[in-house]
Steps between C-alpha positions, in 0.01 A plus 500: 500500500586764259451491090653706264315471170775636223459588179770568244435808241564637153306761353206400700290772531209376289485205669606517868166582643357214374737263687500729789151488554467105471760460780317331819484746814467211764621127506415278770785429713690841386521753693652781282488555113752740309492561153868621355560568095866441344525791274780375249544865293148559425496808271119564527311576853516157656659612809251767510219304469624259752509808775147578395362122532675521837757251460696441854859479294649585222910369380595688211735484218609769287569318245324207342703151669314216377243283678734242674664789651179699639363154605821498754486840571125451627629210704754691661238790579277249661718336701638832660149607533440205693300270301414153638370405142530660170239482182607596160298579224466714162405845484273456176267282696519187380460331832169460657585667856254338722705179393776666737346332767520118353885589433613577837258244684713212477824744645258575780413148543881441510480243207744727251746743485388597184215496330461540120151567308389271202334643211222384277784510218236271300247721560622825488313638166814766415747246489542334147527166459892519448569700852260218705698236372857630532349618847482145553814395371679757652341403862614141434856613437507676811318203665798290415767682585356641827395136637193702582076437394463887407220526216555818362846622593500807253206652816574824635216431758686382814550536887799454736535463795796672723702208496490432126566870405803518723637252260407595172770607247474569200798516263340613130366839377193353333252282706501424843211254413688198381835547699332492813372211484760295375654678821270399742482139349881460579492635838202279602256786594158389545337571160121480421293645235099568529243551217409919438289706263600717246344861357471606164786671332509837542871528263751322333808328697796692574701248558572398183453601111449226357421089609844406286713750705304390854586124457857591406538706844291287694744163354817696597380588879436111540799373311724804748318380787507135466874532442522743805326274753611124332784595285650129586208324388485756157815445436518090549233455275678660215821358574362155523300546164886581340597208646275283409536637135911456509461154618264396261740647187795330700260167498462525187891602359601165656211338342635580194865453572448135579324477194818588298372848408584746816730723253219641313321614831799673692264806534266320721794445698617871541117577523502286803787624633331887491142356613676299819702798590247723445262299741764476751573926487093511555461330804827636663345828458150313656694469779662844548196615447327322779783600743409846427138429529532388812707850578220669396229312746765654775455817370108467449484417871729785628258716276212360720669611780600817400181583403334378824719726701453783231085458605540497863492142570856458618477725734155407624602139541757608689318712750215190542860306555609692817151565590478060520863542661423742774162266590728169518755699742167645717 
């Protein structure tokens, strides 16, 4: 069983030690630990460092790509590098490391596929009051439109396992955090999340400049994915809501013409008219919209493929395959 511990970076110089040094050596029921560092177009001497610490890998950028981006570009590393299961966390130490272990327990006790850590938001002493609670509100949101139980979805803190990373995609330049989820909720991958510490800060997020311009990102990933993954469902609610509203103007326009008075209210009428046909446009394109979601779950799965074969496992199924064959024919 073979963990590769990775660890996306930006500038981390200062920092990198810190995290490298809390990273667990041994883990009951692993037999092999790796350490690998995403540079994303560092411009100090992170990748330096890194050699120094004596990190096993390093993927580089030249150029700075965004986190969602590194995130997959770890994944892919992994994978090829044979990973059976695949930790992610921050570079600035924000994770306690030795939690590592209570992360990937329940993959090694086969009970998830992946495994996300929950923070003390509540009592985390450098988060204002303000962040906690749109950490909250934000984790609800996700909650709801994953059909998942993940308390803190914004976490970084997580583990994989083979499986599970074989299927992640992730579509946005931002966050793989949220996404990923709502990903993993729609393709019915066993999901679990397990209480972890957190350190003190050590810097300031990177992630975003402000808490304004994080919810406003973080809203459009879930709003992009929800509509990716359940476009007919998105797109029926809103459709119904115009026709509810049409029908209740048209209700009322008759309402009125029986009463004598329906020629003073002939914009209600052409207001229904737009509203009805309006609805009707919405969940027409609900439905196109579901036929090419369900285009795209072919796709997703000839990905998984593809990137099976890409790591070896094609063609090693294929050899255990003859190797059963040639036993049957003995």
């Amino acid at each position: 069983m073979k963990l590769i511990i990775q660890i996306p970076c930006y500038n981390e110089e200062k920092t990198l030690e810190l995290a490298y040094n809390d990273l667990p050596r041994h883990i009951d029921g692993i037999d092999e630990i790796e350490y690998l560092i995403i540079n994303d177009g560092s411009q100090d001497n992170t990748v330096q460092r890194a050699r120094e610490l004596g990190f096993h890998h390093i993927v580089s950028f030249k150029q700075n790509k965004g986190l969602a981006k590194g995130f997959m570009a770890g994944i892919d590393a992994c994978l090829h590098l044979g990973a059976d299961i695949i930790v992610n966390t921050d570079a600035d130490n924000q994770y306690c490391g030795a939690d590592i272990e209570k992360i990937v327990r329940p993959i090694l006790d086969e009970k998830a596929d992946i495994v996300i850590g929950e923070r003390p938001i509540d009592n985390t002493e450098h988060f204002s009051w303000k962040k906690k609670k749109f950490q909250h509100f934000g984790s609800w949101i996700v909650r709801v439109v994953s059909n998942t139980d993940i308390p803190d979805a914004p976490s970084g803190f997580r583990a994989y396992s083979r499986e599970a990373a074989l299927r992640l995609n992730v579509t946005n330049e931002y966050t793989y955090t949220l996404e990923t989820i709502i990903q993993a909720g729609h393709n019915k991958i066993a999901m679990t999340s397990v209480p972890i510490r957190t350190n003190p800060e050590t810097r300031p997020s990177r992630l975003f400049s402000s808490m304004w311009r994080y919810m406003k990102r973080s809203a459009t990933v879930i709003t992009r994915s929800f509509v990716m993954y359940k476009p007919l469902k998105f797109f029926s609610t809103i459709g119904m809501i115009l026709l509810l509203l049409g029908a209740a103007l048209g209700i009322r326009f008759i309402v009125y013409l029986c009463m004598g008075d329906g020629g003073g209210h002939v914009q209600s009428l052409i207001l229904t008219a737009i509203l009805i046909m309006m609805g009707f446009q919405t969940i027409t394109i609900g439905l196109l919209g579901d036929t090419i979601a369900a285009n795209r779950k072919i796709l997703e799965d000839v990905q998984y493929r593809v990137r099976k074969m890409e790591c070896g496992e094609g063609s090693a199924a294929e050899e255990a395959e003859k190797g059963q064959e040639g036993k049957t024919s003995e």
